[in-house]
């Protein structure tokens, strides 16, 4: 089924059913996004756990931070 076909069919539905379709679609998108993020986290976790070069800068986490700002003249 094409997107255009789906949209044409949606136009035929009453408002309450359109809202139901939107709600279920959003739920499906959220679920798919969560699965994708979990896969990415699991993959990256192994990388960070096994490659100490990836976490080298975390040693600086407890260091004080001093922001410097360039002075604007003009």
Tab-separated table of C-alpha atoms in Angstrom:
chain	number	residue	atom	x	y	z
A	1	UNK	CA	0.000	0.000	0.000
A	2	UNK	CA	1.389	3.415	-0.914
A	3	UNK	CA	1.384	6.514	1.266
A	4	UNK	CA	-1.017	8.206	-1.132
A	5	UNK	CA	-3.431	5.288	-0.858
A	6	UNK	CA	-3.275	5.414	2.930
A	7	UNK	CA	-3.944	9.158	2.948
A	8	UNK	CA	-6.906	8.766	0.592
A	9	UNK	CA	-8.344	6.079	2.855
A	10	UNK	CA	-7.737	8.203	5.954
A	11	UNK	CA	-9.686	11.047	4.375
A	12	UNK	CA	-12.709	8.746	4.255
A	13	UNK	CA	-12.627	8.006	7.989
A	14	UNK	CA	-14.557	9.909	10.632
A	15	UNK	CA	-12.503	12.134	12.913
A	16	UNK	CA	-12.499	9.735	15.883
A	17	UNK	CA	-11.072	6.945	13.761
A	18	UNK	CA	-8.446	9.294	12.272
A	19	UNK	CA	-7.359	10.152	15.810
A	20	UNK	CA	-7.159	6.454	16.683
A	21	UNK	CA	-4.948	5.841	13.629
A	22	UNK	CA	-2.690	8.744	14.651
A	23	UNK	CA	-2.409	7.494	18.235
A	24	UNK	CA	-1.506	3.973	17.165
A	25	UNK	CA	0.957	5.267	14.588
A	26	UNK	CA	2.691	7.441	17.189
A	27	UNK	CA	2.857	4.500	19.580
A	28	UNK	CA	4.404	2.378	16.845
A	29	UNK	CA	6.967	5.092	16.069
A	30	UNK	CA	7.899	5.455	19.753
A	31	UNK	CA	8.308	1.703	20.137
A	32	UNK	CA	10.457	1.470	17.027
A	33	UNK	CA	12.579	4.421	18.183
A	34	UNK	CA	13.088	2.867	21.631
A	35	UNK	CA	14.191	-0.429	20.089
A	36	UNK	CA	16.603	1.393	17.797
A	37	UNK	CA	18.064	3.424	20.672
A	38	UNK	CA	18.429	0.337	22.839
A	39	UNK	CA	20.313	-1.441	20.055
A	40	UNK	CA	22.615	1.563	19.645
A	41	UNK	CA	23.236	1.784	23.397
A	42	UNK	CA	23.989	-1.924	23.652
A	43	UNK	CA	26.418	-1.700	20.742
A	44	UNK	CA	28.178	1.394	22.038
A	45	UNK	CA	28.326	0.043	25.579
A	46	UNK	CA	30.508	-2.829	24.428
A	47	UNK	CA	32.735	-0.414	22.505
A	48	UNK	CA	33.198	1.871	25.515
A	49	UNK	CA	33.667	-1.062	27.881
A	50	UNK	CA	36.445	-2.563	25.760
A	51	UNK	CA	38.197	0.496	24.267
A	52	UNK	CA	39.796	2.695	26.919
A	53	UNK	CA	40.696	5.343	24.305
A	54	UNK	CA	36.999	6.166	23.981
A	55	UNK	CA	36.746	7.158	27.635
A	56	UNK	CA	40.116	8.914	28.032
A	57	UNK	CA	38.548	12.347	28.576
A	58	UNK	CA	36.284	11.127	31.376
A	59	UNK	CA	39.313	11.451	33.634
A	60	UNK	CA	38.704	15.203	33.398
A	61	UNK	CA	35.113	14.974	34.657
A	62	UNK	CA	36.028	15.999	38.199
A	63	UNK	CA	38.356	18.811	37.159
A	64	UNK	CA	37.206	22.402	37.684
A	65	UNK	CA	35.931	24.115	34.568
A	66	UNK	CA	36.872	27.688	33.798
A	67	UNK	CA	35.091	29.333	30.922
A	68	UNK	CA	37.028	31.854	28.894
A	69	UNK	CA	35.338	34.485	26.827
A	70	UNK	CA	36.821	36.540	24.072
A	71	UNK	CA	36.326	40.256	24.556
A	72	UNK	CA	34.509	41.930	21.722
A	73	UNK	CA	35.920	45.285	20.680
A	74	UNK	CA	34.147	47.516	18.350
